Coordinates of C-alpha atoms in Angstrom, one line a residue:
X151 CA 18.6 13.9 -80.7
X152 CA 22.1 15.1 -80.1
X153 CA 25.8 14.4 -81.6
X154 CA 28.9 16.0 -81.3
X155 CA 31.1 18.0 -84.1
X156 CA 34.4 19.4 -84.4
X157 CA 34.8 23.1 -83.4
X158 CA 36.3 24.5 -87.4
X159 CA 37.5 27.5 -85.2
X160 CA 41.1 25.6 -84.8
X161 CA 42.2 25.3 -88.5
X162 CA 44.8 22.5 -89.2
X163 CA 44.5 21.0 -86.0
X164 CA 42.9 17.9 -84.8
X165 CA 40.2 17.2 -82.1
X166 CA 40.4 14.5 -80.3
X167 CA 37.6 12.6 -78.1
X168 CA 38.6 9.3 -75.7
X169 CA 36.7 7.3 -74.6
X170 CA 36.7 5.8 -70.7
X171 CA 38.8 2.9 -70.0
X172 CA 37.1 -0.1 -71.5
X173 CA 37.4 -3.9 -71.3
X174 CA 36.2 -6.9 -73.2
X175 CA 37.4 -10.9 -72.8
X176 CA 35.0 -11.3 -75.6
X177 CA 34.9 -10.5 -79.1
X178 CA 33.1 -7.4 -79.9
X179 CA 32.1 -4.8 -82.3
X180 CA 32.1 -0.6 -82.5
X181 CA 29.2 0.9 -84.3
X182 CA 29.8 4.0 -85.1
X183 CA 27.2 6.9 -86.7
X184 CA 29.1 9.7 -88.3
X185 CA 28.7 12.6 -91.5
X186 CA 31.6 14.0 -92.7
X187 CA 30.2 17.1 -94.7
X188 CA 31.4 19.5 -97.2
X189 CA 30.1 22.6 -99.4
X190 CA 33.4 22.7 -101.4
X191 CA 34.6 20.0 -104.1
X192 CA 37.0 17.8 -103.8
X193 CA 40.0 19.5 -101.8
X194 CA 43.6 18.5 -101.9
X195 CA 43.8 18.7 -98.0
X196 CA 40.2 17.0 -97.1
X197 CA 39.1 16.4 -93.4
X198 CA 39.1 13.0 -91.9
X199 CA 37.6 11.1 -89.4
X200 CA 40.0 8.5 -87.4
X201 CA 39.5 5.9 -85.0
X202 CA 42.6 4.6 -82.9
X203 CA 42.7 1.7 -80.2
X204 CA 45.1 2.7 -77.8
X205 CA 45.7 -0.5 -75.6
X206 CA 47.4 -0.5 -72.1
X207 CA 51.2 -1.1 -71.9
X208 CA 51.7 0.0 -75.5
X209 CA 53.3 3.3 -76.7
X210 CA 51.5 4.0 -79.6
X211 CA 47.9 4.0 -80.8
X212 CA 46.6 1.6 -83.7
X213 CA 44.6 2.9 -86.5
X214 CA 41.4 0.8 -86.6
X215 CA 39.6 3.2 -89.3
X216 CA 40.0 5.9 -91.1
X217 CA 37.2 7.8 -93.4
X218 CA 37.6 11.0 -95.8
X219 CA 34.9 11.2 -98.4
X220 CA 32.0 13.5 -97.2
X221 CA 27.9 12.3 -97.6
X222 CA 24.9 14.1 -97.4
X223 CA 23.6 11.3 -95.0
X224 CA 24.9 9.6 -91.8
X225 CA 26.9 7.0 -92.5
X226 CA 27.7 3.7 -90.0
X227 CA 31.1 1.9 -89.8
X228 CA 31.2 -1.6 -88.1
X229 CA 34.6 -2.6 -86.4
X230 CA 35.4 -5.5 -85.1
X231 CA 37.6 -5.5 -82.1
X232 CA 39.2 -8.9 -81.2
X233 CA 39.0 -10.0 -77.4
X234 CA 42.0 -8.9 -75.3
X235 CA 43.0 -9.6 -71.4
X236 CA 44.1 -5.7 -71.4
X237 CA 41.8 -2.8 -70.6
X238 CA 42.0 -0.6 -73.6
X239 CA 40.5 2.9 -74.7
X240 CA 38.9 4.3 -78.1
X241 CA 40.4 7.2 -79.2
X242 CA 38.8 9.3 -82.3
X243 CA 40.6 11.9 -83.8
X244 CA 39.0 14.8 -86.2
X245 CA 41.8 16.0 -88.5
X246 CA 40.2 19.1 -90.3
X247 CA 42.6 19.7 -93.2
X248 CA 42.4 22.7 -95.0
X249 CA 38.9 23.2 -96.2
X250 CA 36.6 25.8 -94.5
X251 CA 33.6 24.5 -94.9
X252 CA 34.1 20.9 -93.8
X253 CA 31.9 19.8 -90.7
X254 CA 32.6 16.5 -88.9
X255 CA 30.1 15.2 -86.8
X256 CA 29.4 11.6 -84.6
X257 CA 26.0 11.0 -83.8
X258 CA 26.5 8.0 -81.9
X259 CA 29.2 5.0 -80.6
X260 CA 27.8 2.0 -79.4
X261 CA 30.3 -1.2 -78.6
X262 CA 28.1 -4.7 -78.3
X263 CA 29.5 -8.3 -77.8
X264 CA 29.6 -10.2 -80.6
X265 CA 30.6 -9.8 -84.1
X266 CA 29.7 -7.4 -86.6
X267 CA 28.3 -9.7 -89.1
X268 CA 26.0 -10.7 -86.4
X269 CA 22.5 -8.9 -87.1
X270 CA 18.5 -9.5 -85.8
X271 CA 17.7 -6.6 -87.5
X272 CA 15.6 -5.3 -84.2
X273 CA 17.6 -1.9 -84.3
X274 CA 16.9 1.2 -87.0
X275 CA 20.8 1.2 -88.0
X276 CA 20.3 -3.1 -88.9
X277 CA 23.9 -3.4 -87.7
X278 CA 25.5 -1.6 -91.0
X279 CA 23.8 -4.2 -93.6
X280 CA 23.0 -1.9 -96.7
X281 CA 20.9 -3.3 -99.5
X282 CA 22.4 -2.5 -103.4
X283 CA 19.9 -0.4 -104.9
X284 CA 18.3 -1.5 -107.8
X285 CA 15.4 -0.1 -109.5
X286 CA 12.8 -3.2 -109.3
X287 CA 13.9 -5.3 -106.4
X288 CA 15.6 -4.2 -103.1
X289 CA 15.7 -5.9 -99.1
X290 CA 13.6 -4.0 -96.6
X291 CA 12.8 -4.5 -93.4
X292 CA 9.4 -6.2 -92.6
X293 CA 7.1 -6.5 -89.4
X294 CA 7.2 -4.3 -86.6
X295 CA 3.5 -3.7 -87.7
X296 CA 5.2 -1.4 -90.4
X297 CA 1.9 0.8 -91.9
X298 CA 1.4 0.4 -95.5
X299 CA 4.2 -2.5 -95.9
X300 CA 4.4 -4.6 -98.3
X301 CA 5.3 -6.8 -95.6
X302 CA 4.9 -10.4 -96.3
X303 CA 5.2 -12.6 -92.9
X304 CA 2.7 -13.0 -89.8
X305 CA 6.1 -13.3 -87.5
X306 CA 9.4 -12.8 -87.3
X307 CA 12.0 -15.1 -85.7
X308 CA 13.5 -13.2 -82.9
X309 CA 10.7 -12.3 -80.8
X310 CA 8.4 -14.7 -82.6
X311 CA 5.8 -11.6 -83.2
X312 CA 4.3 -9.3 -85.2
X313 CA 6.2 -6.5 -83.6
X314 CA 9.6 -8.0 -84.5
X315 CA 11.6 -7.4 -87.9
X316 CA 13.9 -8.7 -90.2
X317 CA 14.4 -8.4 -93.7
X318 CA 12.6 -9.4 -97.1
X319 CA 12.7 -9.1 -101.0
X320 CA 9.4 -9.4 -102.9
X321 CA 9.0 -10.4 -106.6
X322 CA 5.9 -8.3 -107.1
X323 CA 8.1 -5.3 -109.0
X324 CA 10.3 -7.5 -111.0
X325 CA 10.5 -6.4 -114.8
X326 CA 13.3 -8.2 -116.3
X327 CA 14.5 -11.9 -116.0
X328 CA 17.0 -12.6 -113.2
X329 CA 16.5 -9.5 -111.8
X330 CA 18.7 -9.6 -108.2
X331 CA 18.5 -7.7 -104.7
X332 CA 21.9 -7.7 -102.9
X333 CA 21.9 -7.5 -98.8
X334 CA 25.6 -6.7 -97.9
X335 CA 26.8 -7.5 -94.6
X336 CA 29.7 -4.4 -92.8
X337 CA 33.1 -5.5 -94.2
X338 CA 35.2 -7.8 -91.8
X339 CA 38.1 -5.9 -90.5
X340 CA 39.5 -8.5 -88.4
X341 CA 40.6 -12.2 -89.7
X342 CA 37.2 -14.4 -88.5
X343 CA 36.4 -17.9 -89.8
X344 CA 33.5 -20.2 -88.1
X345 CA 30.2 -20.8 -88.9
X346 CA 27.6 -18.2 -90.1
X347 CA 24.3 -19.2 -89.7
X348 CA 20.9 -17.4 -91.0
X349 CA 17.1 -18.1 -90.7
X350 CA 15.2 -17.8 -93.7
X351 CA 11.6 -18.4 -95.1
X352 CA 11.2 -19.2 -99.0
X353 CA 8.0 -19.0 -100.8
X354 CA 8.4 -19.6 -104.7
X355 CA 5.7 -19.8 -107.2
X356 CA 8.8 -20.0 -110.3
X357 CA 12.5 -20.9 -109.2
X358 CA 13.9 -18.2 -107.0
X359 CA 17.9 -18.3 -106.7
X360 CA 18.7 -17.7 -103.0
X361 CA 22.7 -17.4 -102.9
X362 CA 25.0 -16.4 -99.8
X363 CA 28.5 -15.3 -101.1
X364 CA 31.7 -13.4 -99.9
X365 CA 33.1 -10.8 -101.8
X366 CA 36.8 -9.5 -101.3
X367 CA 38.3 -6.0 -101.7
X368 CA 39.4 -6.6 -105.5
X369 CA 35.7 -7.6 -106.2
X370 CA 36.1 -11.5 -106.5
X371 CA 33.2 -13.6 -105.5
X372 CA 33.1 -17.1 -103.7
X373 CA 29.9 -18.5 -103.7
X374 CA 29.3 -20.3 -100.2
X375 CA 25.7 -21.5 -99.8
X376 CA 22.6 -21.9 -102.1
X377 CA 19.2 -22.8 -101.6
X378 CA 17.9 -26.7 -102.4
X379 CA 14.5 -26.4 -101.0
X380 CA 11.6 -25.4 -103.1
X381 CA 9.3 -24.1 -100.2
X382 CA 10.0 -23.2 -96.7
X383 CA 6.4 -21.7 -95.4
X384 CA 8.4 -21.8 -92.0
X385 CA 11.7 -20.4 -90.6
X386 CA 14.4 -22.8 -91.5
X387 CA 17.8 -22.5 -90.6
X388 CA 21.1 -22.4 -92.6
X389 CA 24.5 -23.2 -91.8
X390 CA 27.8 -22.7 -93.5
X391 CA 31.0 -22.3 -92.9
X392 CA 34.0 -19.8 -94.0
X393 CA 37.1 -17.9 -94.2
X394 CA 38.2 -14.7 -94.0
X395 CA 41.4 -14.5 -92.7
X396 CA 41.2 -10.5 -95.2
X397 CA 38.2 -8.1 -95.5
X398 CA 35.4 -9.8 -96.6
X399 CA 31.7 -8.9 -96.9
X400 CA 28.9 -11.8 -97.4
X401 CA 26.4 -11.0 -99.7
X402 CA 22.8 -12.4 -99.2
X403 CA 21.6 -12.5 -103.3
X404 CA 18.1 -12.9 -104.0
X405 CA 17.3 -13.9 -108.2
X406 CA 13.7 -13.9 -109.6
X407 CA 13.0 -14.7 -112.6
X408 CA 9.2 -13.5 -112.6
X409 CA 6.7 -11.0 -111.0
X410 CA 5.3 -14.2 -109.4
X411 CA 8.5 -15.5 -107.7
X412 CA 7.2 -15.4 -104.7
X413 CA 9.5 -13.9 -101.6
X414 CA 12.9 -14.7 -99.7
X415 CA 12.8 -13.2 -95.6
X416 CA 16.3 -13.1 -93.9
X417 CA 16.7 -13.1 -89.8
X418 CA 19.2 -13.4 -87.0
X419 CA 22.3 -13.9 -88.9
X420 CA 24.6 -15.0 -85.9
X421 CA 28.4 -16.3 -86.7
X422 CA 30.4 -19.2 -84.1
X423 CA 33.9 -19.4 -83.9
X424 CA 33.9 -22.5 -83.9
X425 CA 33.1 -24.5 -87.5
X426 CA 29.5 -25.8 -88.2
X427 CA 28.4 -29.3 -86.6
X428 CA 26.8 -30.2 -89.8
X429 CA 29.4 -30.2 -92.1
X430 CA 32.8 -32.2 -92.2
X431 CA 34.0 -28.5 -91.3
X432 CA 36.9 -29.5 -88.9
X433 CA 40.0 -27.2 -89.7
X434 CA 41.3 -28.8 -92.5
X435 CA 45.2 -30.0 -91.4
X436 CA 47.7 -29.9 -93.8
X437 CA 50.1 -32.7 -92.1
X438 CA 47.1 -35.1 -93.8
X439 CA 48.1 -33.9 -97.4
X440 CA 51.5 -35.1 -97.2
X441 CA 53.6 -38.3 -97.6
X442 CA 57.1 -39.4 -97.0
X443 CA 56.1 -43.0 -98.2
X444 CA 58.0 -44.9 -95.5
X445 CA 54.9 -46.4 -94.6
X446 CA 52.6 -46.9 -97.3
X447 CA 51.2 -43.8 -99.8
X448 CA 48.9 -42.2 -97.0
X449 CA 46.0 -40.9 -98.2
X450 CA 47.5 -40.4 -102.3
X451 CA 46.6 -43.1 -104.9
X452 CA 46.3 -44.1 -108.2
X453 CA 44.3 -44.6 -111.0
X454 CA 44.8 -47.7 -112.7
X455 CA 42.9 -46.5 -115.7
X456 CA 46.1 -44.5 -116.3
X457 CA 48.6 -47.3 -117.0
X458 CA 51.3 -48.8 -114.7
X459 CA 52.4 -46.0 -112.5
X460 CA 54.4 -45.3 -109.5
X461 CA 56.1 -48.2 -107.4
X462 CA 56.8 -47.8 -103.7
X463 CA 60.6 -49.0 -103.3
X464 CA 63.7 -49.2 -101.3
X465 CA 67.2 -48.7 -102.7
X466 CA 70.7 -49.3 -100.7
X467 CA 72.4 -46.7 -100.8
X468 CA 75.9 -47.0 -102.9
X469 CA 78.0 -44.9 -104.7
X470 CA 75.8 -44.5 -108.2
X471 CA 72.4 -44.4 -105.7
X472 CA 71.4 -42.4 -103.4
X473 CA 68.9 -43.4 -101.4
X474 CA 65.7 -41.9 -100.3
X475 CA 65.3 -38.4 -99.1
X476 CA 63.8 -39.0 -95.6
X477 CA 66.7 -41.1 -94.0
X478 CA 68.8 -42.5 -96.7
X479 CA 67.4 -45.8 -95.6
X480 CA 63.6 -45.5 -96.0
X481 CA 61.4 -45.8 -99.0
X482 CA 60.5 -43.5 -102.2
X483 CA 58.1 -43.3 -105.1
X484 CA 60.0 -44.4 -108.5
X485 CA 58.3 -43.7 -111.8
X486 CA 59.0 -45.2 -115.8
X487 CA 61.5 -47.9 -115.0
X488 CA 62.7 -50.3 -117.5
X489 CA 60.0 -52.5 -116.6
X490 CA 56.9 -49.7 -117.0
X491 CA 58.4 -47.5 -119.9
X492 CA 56.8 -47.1 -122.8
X493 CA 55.8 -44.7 -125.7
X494 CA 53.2 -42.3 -124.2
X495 CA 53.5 -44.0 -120.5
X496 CA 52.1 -41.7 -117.8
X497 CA 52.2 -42.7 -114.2
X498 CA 50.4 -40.3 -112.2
X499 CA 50.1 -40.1 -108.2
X500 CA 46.7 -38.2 -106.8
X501 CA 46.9 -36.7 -103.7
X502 CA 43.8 -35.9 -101.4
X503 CA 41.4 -33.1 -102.0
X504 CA 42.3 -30.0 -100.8
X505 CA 39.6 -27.7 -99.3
X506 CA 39.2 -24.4 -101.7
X507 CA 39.6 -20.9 -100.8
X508 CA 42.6 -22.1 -98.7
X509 CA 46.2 -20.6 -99.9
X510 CA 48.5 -24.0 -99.9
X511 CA 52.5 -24.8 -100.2
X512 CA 53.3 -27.6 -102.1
X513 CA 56.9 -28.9 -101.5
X514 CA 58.5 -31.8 -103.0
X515 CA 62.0 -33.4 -103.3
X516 CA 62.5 -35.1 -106.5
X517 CA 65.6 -36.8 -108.5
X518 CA 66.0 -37.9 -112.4
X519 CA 68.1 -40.4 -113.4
X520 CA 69.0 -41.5 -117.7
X521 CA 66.6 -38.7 -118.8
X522 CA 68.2 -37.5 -122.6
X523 CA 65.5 -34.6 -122.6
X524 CA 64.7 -33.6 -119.2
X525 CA 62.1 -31.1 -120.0
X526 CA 58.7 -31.8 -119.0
X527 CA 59.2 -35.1 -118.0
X528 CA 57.8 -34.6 -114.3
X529 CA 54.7 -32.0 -114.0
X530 CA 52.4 -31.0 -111.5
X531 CA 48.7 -30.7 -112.1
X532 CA 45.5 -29.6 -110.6
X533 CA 42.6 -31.5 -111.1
X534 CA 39.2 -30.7 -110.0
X535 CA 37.3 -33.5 -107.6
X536 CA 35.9 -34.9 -110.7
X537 CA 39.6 -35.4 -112.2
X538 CA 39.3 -33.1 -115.0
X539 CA 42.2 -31.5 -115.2
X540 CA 42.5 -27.7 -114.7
X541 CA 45.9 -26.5 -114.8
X542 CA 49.7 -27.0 -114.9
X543 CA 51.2 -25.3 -112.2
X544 CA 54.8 -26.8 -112.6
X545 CA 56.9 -29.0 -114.5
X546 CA 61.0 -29.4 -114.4
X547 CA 62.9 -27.7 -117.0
X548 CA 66.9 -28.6 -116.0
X549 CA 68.5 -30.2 -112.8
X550 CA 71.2 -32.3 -111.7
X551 CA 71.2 -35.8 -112.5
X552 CA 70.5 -38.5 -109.8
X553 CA 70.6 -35.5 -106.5
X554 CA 67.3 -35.0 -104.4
X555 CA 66.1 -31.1 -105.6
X556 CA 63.6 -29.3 -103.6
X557 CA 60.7 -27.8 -105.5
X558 CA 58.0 -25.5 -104.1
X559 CA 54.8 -23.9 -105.6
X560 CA 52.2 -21.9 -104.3
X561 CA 48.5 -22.2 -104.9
X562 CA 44.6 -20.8 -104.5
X563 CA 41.7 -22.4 -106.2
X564 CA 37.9 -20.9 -105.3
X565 CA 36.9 -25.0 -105.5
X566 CA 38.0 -27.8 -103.8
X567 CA 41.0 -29.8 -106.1
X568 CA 43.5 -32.4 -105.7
X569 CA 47.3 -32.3 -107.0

């Protein structure tokens, strides 16, 4: 086959290859096959390899990738490029730098619709997956009438055949207990969030841990799905939904704990905008998490194993009262009155559960009123679903007496919680 590379005759100067005008009202992704190769070590000028979008209308080009470090190998980058009304063109740009023996070279570009996490493993380059090498268990591809394969399944699910592929991780090598294969999806480079969804075939002869995860740039990992079944001799499908409104890569983890596991097999991994129909995934809205009380509590409560607690009132106003905080008129939530004080009284309000993995804004207008010690006496918590409590994330240290203060904390919990 052939590729391209950039003539080294022009030191210090960059070549640049666009691409014709292009257009897409749909969401689609940029495969692209490049080597970036080098006899010298590492040099303080090194040459790079850059891909722009330059979009119609607009005076200047937007970086969508950018790579430096050289392989001995081709390597694949998977962009994803959002859908646009305006006709657009690729532009890639070969910066050279100052080392002689550098050679950049793209063997080839392909843009498909869809998304890049989207894979039926059909094609040699299986859409940028990569599985983590480890020295007993590892993902390969299976069917395709693959000589001498381990391969473990009469059919795939795309074409239904022998001749199709997808991928699979045997037990038969495993030495050690829990010994994992990693499948790692191409990095997100646009915010997405939807439903992924993933055949799979399970066949376990000791427990086999099947987990889907995604992974963030600093390494953090959210698990998202996990096998329940014990035995699927046939294709079944999976479903789940997620966020990544940053770079994220989902990670398909395999765990044996025995040379007779059995096998996990992985194909057409597809991803919807649009949130799965089996799961209460509707966009979670925050306007649902929050009170003014005029009403009734909305969806916040209390639990009466914790003592008398908060009473819903209504207070003329008058010069040593304000009244509420909504209208002056309207109602509010009063806590450790005369009539509910006593030594070691708590009142606490729960709010609803908050979906995890979701970065929230909790704003609140209280007041205080005969407090000697004001430290402490209001806090906020976060409880798991279960109500154990899991942190403090606030509590009032000094304000003015009787006057409606704003507070406002920020928070991220991997699991679902409640305030």
């Amino acid at each position: 086959g052939h590729y391209i590379s950039v003539d080294t005759s022009y030191e210090g100067e960059k070549a640049v290859l666009s691409s014709p005008d292009l257009y897409s009202e749909e969401w689609s992704c940029v495969r692209l096959i490049y080597q970036i190769a080098t006899t010298s070590d590492a040099s303080p000028d090194p040459a790079r390899l850059n891909l722009y979008l330059r979009q119609e209308g607009e005076s200047f080009d937007r970086l969508l990738w950018s790579a430096k470090e050289p392989s001995d190998s081709w390597l694949i980058a998977s962009l994803d490029l959002t859908n646009s009304t305006k006709k657009y063109k690729l532009v890639l740009e070969g910066e050279m730098g100052q080392d002689k023996s550098t050679s950049i070279a793209v063997f080839e570009i392909k843009i498909t619709s869809g998304y890049c996490i989207e894979c039926d493993f059909e094609e040699n380059h299986l859409c940028g997956y990569v599985n983590r090498w480890n020295p007993n268990v590892n993902w390969f591809v299976g069917g395709g009438n693959i000589r001498n394969s381990q391969s473990v399944l009469p059919k795939d699910h795309t074409l239904n055949s022998a001749l199709g592929h997808y991928m699979y991780v045997d037990s038969v090598y495993v030495k050690h207990f829990q010994e994992v294969a990693q499948l790692i999806s191409p990095r997100t480079t646009a915010p997405i969030s939807g439903c992924l969804s993933f055949y799979y075939q399970l066949k376990q002869e000791s427990s086999i841990v099947f987990t889907v995860y995604l992974r963030d740039m600093s390494g953090f990992y959210e698990e998202i799905w996990k096998t329940d079944s014990a035995l699927n001799a046939d294709w079944a499908l999976a479903e789940v939904n997620f966020n990544a409104p940053y770079p994220m890569e989902v990670i398909f983890e395999v765990a044996f704990n025995s040379a007779k596991g059995g096998y996990v097999a992985l194909d057409d991994i597809s991803f919807s905008p649009v949130y799965c129909s089996n799961q209460t995934g509707a966009p979670f809205n925050p306007a649902n998490a929050g009170c003014n009380f005029e009403e009734d509590l909305c969806n916040f409560y209390q639990d009466h194993k914790d003592g008398p607690g908060w009473s819903r009132v209504k207070v003329k106003r008058n010069v040593y009262r304000a009244g509420d905080h909504t209208t002056g008129f309207g109602y509010y939530l009063l806590a450790n009155t005369k009539f509910t004080s006593q030594p070691g009284y708590i009142g606490r309000l729960y709010g609803p559960t908050l979906p995890g993995n979701l970065q929230f804004c909790l704003r609140f207008y209280y007041a205080l009123y005969g407090f000697f010690k004001m430290s402490g006496t209001l806090a906020v918590y976060i409880f798991e679903e279960n109500h154990v409590v899991q942190e403090k994330i606030w509590s009032v240290l000094d304000s003015p007496k009787g006057v409606w203060t704003q507070a406002e904390i920020s928070f991220k919990k991997p699991m679902p919680c409640k305030v």
